[in-house]
Coordinates of C-alpha atoms in Angstrom, one line a residue:
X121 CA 0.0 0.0 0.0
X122 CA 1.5 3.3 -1.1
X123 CA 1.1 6.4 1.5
X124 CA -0.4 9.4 0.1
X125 CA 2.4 11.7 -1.2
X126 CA 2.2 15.1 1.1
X127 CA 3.8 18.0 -1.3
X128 CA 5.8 20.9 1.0
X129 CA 5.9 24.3 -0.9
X130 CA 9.7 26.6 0.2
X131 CA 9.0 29.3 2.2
X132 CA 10.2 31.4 -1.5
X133 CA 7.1 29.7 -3.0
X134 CA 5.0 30.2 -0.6
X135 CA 6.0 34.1 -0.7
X136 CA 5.4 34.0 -4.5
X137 CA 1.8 32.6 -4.6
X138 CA 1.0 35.2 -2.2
X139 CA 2.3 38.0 -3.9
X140 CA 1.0 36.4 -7.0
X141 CA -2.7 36.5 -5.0
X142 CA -2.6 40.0 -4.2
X143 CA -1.2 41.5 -7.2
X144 CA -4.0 39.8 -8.9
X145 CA -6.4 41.1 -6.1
X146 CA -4.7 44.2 -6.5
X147 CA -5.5 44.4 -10.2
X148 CA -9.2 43.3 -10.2
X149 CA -9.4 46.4 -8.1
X150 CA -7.8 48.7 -10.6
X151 CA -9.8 47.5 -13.3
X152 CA -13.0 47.7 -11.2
X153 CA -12.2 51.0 -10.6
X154 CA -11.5 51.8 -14.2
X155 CA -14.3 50.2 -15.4
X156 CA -16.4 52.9 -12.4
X157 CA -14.8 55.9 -13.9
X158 CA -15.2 55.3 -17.4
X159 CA -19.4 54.5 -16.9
X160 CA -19.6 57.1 -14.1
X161 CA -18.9 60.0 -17.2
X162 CA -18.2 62.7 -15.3
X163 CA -18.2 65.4 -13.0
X164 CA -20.6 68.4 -13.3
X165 CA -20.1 71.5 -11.1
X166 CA -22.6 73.4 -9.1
X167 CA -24.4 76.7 -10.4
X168 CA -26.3 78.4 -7.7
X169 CA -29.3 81.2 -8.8
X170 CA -28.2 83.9 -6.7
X171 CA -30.9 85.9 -8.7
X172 CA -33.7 83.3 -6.9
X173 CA -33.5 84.9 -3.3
X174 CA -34.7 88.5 -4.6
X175 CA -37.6 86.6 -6.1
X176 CA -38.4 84.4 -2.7
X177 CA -37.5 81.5 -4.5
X178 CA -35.4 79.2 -2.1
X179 CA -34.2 76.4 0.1
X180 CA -36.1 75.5 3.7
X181 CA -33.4 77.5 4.6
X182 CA -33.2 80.9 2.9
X183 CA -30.3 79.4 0.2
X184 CA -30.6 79.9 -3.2
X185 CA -31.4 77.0 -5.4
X186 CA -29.0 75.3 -7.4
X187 CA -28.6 72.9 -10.4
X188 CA -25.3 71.0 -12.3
X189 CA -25.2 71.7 -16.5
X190 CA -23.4 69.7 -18.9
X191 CA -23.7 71.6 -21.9
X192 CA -25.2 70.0 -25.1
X193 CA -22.5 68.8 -28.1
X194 CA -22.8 68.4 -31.7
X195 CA -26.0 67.0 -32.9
X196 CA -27.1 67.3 -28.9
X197 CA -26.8 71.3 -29.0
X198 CA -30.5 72.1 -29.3
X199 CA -31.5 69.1 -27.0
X200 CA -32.3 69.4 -22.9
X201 CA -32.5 66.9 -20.8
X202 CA -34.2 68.3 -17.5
X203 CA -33.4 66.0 -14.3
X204 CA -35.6 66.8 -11.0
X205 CA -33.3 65.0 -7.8
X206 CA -35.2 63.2 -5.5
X207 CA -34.9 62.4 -1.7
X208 CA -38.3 62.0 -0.1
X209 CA -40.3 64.9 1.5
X210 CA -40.5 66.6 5.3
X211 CA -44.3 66.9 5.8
X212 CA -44.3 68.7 9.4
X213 CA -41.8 71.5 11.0
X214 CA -39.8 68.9 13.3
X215 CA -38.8 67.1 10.2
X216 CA -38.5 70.1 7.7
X217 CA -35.7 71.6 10.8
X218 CA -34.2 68.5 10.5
X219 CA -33.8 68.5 6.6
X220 CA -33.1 72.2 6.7
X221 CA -29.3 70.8 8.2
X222 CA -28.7 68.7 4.4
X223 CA -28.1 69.0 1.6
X224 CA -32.1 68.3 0.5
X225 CA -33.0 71.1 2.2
X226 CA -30.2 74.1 1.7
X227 CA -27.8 74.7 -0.6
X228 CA -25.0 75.6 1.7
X229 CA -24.7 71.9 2.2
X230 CA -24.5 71.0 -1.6
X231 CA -21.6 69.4 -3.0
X232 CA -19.5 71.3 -5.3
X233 CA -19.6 68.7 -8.3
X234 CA -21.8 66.0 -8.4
X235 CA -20.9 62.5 -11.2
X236 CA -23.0 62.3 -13.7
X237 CA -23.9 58.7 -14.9
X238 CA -27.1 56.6 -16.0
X239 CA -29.3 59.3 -18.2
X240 CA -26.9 61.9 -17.6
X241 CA -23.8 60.5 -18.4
X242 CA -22.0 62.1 -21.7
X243 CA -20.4 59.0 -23.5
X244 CA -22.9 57.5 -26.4
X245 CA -21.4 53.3 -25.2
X246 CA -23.5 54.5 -22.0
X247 CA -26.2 56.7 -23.0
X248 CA -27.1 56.3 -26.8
X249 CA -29.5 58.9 -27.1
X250 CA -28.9 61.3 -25.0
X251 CA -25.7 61.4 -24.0
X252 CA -24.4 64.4 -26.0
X253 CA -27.7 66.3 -25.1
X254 CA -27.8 69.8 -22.5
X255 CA -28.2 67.4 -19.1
X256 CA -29.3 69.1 -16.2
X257 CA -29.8 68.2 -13.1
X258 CA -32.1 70.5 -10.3
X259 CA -31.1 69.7 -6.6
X260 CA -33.6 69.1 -4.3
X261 CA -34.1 71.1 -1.5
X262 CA -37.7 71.8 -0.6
X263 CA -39.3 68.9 0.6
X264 CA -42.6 69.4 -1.6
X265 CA -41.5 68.0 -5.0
X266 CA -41.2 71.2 -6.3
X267 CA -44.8 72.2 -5.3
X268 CA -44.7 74.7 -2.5
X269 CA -45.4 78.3 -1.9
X270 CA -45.9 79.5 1.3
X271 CA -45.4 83.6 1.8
X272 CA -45.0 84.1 5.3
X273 CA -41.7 83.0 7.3
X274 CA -42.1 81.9 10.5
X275 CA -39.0 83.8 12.5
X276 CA -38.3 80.7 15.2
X277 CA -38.0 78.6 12.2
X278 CA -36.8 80.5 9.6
X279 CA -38.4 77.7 7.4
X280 CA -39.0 78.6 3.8
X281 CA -41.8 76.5 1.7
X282 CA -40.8 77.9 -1.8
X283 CA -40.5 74.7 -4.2
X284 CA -42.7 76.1 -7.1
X285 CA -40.7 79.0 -7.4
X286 CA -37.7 76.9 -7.3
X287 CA -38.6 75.0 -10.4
X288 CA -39.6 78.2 -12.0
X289 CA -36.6 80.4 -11.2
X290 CA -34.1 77.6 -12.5
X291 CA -36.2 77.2 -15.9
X292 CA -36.1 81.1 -16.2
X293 CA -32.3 81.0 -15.3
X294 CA -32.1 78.3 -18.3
X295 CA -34.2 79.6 -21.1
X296 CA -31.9 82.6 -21.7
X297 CA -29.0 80.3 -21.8
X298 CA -30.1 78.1 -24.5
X299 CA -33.4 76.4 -23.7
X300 CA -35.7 78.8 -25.1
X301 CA -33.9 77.1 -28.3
X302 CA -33.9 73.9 -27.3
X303 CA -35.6 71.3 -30.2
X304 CA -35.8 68.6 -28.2
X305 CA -36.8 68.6 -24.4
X306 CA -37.3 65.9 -21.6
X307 CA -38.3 66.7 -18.3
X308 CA -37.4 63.6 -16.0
X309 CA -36.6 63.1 -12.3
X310 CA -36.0 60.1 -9.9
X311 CA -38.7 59.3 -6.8
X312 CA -39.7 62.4 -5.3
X313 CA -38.0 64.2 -8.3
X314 CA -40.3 61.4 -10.5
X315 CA -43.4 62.7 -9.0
X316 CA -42.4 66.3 -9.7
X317 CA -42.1 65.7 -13.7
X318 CA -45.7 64.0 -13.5
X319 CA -46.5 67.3 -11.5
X320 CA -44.9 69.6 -13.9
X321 CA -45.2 68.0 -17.2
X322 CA -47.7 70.3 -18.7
X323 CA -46.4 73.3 -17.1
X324 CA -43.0 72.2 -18.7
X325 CA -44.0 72.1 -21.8
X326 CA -46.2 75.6 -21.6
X327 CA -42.9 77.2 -20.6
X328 CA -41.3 76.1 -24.1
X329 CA -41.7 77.4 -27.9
X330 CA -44.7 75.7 -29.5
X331 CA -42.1 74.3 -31.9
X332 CA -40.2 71.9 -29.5
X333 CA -40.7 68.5 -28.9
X334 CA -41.1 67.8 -25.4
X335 CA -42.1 64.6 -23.2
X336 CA -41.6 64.0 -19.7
X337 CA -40.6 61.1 -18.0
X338 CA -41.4 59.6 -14.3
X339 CA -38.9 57.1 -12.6
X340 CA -39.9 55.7 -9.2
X341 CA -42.3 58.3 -9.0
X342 CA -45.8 56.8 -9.5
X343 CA -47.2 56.7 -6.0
X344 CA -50.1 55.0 -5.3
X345 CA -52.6 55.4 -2.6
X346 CA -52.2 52.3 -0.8
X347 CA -53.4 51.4 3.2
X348 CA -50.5 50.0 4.7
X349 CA -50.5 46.6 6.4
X350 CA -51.9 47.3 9.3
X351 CA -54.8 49.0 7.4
X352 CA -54.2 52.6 7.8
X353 CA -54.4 54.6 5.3
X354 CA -50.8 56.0 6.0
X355 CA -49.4 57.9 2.9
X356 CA -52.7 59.3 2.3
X357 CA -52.2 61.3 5.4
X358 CA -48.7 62.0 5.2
X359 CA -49.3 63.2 1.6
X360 CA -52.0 65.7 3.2
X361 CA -49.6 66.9 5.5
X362 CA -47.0 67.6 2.9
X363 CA -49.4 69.6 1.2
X364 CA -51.0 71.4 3.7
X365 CA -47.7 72.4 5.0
X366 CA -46.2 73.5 2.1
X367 CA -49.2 75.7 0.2
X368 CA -49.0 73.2 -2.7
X369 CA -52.3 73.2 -3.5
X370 CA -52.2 76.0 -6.1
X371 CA -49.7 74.3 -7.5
X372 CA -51.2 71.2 -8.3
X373 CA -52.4 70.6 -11.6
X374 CA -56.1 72.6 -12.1
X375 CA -57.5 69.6 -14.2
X376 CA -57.3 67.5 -10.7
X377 CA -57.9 69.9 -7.6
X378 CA -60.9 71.1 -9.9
X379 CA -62.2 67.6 -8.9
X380 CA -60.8 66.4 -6.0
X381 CA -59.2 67.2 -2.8
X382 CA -55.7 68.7 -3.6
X383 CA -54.2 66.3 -1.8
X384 CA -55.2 63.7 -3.5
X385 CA -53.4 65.5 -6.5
X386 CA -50.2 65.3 -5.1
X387 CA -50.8 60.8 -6.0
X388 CA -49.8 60.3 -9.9
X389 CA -52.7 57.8 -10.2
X390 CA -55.2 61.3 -10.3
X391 CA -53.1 63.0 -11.9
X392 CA -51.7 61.2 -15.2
X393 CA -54.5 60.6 -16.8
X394 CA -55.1 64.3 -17.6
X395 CA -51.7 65.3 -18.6
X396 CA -51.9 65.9 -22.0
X397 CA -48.0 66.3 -22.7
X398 CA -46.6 62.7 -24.1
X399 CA -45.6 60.8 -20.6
X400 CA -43.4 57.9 -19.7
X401 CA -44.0 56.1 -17.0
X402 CA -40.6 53.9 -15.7
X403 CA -41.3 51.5 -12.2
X404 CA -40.8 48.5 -10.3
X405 CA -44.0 46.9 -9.5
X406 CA -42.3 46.5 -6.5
X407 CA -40.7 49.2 -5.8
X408 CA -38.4 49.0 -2.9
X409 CA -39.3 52.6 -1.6
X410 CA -43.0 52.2 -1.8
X411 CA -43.0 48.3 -0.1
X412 CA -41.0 50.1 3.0
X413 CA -42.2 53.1 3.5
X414 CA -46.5 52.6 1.8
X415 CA -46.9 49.0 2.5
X416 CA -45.1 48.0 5.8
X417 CA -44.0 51.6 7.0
X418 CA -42.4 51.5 10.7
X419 CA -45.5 51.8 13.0
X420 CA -47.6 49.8 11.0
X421 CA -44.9 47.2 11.9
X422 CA -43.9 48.7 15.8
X423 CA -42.2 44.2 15.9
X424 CA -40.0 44.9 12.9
X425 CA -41.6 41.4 11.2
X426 CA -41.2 43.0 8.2
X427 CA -37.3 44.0 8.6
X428 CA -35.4 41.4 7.3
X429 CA -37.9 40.8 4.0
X430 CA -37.7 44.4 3.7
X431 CA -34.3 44.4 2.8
X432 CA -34.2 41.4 1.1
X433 CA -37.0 40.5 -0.9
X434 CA -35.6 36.7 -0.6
X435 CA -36.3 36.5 3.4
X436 CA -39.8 37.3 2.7
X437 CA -42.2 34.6 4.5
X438 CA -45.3 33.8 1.9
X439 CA -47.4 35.8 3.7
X440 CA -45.6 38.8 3.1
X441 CA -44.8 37.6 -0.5
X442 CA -48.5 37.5 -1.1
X443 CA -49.2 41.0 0.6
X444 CA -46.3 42.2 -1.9
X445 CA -48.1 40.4 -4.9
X446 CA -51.7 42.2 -4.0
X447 CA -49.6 45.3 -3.9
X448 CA -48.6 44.9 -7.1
X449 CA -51.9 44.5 -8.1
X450 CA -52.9 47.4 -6.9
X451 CA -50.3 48.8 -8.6
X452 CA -51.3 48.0 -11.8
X453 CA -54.9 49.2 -10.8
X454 CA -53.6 52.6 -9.9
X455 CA -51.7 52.8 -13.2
X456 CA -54.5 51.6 -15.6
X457 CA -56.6 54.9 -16.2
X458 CA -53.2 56.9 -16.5
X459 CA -51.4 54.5 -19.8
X460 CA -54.6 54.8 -22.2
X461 CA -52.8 57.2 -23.9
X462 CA -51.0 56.0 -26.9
X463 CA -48.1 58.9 -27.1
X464 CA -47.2 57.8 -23.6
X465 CA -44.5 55.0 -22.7
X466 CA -44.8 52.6 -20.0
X467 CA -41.7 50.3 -18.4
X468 CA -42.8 48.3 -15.7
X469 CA -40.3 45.8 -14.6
X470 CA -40.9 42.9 -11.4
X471 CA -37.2 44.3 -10.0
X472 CA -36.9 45.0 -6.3
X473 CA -35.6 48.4 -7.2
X474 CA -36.2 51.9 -6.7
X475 CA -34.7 54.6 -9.7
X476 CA -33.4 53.1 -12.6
X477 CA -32.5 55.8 -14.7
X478 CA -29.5 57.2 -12.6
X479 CA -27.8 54.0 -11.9
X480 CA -25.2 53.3 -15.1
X481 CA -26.1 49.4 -14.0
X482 CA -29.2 49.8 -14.3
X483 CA -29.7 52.2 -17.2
X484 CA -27.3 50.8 -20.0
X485 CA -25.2 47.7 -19.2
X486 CA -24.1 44.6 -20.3
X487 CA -26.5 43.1 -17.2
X488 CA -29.1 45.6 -16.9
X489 CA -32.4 44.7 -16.0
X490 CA -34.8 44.1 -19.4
X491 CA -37.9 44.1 -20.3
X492 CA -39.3 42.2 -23.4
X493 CA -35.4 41.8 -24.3
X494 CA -35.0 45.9 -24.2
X495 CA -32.9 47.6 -21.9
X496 CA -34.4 50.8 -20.1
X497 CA -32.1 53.0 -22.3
X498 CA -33.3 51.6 -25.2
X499 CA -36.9 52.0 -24.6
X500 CA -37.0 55.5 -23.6
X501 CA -34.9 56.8 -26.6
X502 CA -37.0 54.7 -29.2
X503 CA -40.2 56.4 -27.2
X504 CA -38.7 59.6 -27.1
X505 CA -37.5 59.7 -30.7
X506 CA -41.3 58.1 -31.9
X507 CA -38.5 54.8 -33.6
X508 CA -41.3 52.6 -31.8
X509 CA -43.7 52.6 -28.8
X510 CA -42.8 50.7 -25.5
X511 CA -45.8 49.5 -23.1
X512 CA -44.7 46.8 -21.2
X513 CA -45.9 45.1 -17.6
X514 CA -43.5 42.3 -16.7
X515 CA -44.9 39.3 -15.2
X516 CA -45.1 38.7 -11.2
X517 CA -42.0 38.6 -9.0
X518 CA -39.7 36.6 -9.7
X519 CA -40.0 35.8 -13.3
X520 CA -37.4 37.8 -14.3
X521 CA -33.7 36.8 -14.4
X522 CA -32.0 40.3 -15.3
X523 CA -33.4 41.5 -12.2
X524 CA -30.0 42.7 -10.4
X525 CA -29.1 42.0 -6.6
X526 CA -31.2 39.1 -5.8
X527 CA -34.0 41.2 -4.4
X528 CA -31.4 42.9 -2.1
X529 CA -33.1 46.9 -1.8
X530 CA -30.7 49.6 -2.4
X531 CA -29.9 52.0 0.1
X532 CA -32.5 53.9 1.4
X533 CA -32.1 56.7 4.1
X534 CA -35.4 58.2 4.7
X535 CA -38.3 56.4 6.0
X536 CA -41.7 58.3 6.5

């Protein structure tokens, strides 16, 4: 019987292999990095509206407003690309003093340059049809989508509510700089910043020449009006708050607070169906936001039975799977009356996600999520450019394999 034979590597060999393993972890890093920088495009510096503040158009905290340009090249010159940011809302004073101390609520706190990447990035691999356009992209720092307008200034708060005129000071600050030439004009934004272009679609295209194209489109920003698990109807009364606070009301768009309370305006479901400017509609049927903060927000779950499925759609127990599914139905409810429109676009993927259009993974990748074998990009710029129509629904969760993170949630910072 022969013993097994037991190799001995030198101590020289052994010091080889390991150099050997970390030059090689060395280098995935470099070209992981690489790889980030050339997708990530570039990075935009800050132009504040100093002009604003005479006009009462400013932060929760007296700042002026603020937005990052890329200016438009070659065939792109005439184009805009408008991008609202998004970052939730602050519906009472409390929470409005504590997002007056960020960045989403003065522009003091702003960074200097922000990357640009996803729908704003500048190289054509990465952005086919748009990436040579005029991108811009309006910070967020108002708390009301862009929909407030409240004179008076409490003095022991120094809280301003001024988000209309923000939206309206930084397209009068743009017109003059090229826009009132622009051809081709999309007003787009990202959650809260999605729900502003629903808001402002019409007025956007009102505020242009009768001769340019313009469409707007929504990403993560179709809110529904959902109870919550516990059976409150919890977003419904945060949304009033929001816009009782802030004076949006005369805001909102007339063809809905004609009808209905104003606060039910501020939910795309009453609202879309009466926009009349072309209007793409981009969303997870179960979006990551909406499932933690609309369906199982904090104290509708005071246990925390919903924390672990929360941030991982995988750990989800079949009863919250099936709460999930009716919310997707609901979803799809919400969304019927406001896709009958046959100039508007609609993407609606069965990801865990929340904002796809701002992530270069998830807007134009090797691996980015698809729908009916087209990439987000894709879609949008065939919509956009009338090459062909997209209206797609994907099928239930988890019948799609692009689908990125394995149901993980990406980050999410403010709760409601």
């Amino acid at each position: 019987m022969t013993e097994p034979m037991i190799s001995f590597l030198s101590h020289k060999d052994s010091l080889i292999i390991m150099v050997d393993s970390r030059f090689g972890q060395w280098l995935k890093l470099v070209v992981s990095l690489l790889l980030l920088l050339k997708t990530q495009g570039l990075y935009v510096g800050i132009t504040y509206v100093k002009s604003a503040v005479a006009k009462g158009a400013v932060c929760l905290d007296g700042s002026p407003p603020a937005y990052h340009w890329d200016k438009g090249f070659g065939t792109g010159i005439n184009s805009w690309l408008i991008h609202f940011e998004g970052g939730g809302w602050c519906n009472n004073v409390t929470n409005c003093l504590s997002r007056k101390k960020t960045h989403l609520g003065s522009s003091k706190l702003m960074g200097q340059q922000i990357a640009f990447s996803g729908i704003m990035n500048n190289k054509r691999p990465f952005n086919p049809d748009f990436y040579n356009w005029n991108r811009v992209k309006i910070r967020y720092c108002d708390g009301s989508s862009f929909t407030g307008d409240v004179q008076a200034v409490n003095p022991a708060t120094n809280l301003h509510f001024r988000g209309a005129r923000i939206w309206l000071a930084v397209i009068e600050d743009l017109l003059p700089k090229g826009l009132k030439n622009a051809e081709n004009a999309l007003l787009s934004g990202c959650s809260a910043g999605g729900l502003a272009s629903i808001l402002h679609c019409d007025s956007f295209r009102s505020l242009l020449p009768m001769g340019t194209t313009v469409k707007c489109l929504s990403d993560a920003g179709y809110f529904i009006n959902v109870r919550d698990v516990s059976g409150a109807p919890h977003v419904q009364t945060y949304f009033n708050e929001i816009v009782s606070l802030h004076g949006s009301a005369k805001n909102l768009p007339l063809s809905c607070t004609s009808t209905l309370k104003p606060s039910f305006c501020f939910f795309p479901q009453y609202v879309a169906p009466q926009v009349r400017t072309p209007l793409f509609i981009l969303n997870a049927a179960y979006d990551s936001w909406q499932i933690r903060n609309i369906l199982a927000p904090g104290n509708a779950d005071p246990l925390g039975v919903w924390k672990s499925c929360k941030l991982d759609i995988n750990n989800c127990s079949p009863l919250q799977l099936k709460a999930m599914q009716d919310f997707r139905l609901r979803f799809l409810i919400a969304l019927n009356k406001a896709t009958n429109s046959s100039s508007g676009g609609l993407y609606i993927d069965s990801c865990y996600a929340h904002c796809q259009t701002e992530t270069q993974e998830k807007w134009f990748m090797a691996d980015s999520p698809m729908l009916g074998k087209m990439k987000i990009a894709k879609a949008v710029g065939d919509w956009f450019y009338d090459r062909s129509p997209f209206h797609k629904i994907d099928c239930p969760y988890p019948c799609n394999p692009s689908c990125q993170n394995s149901g993980l949630a990406p980050p999410d910072n403010s709760e409601v």
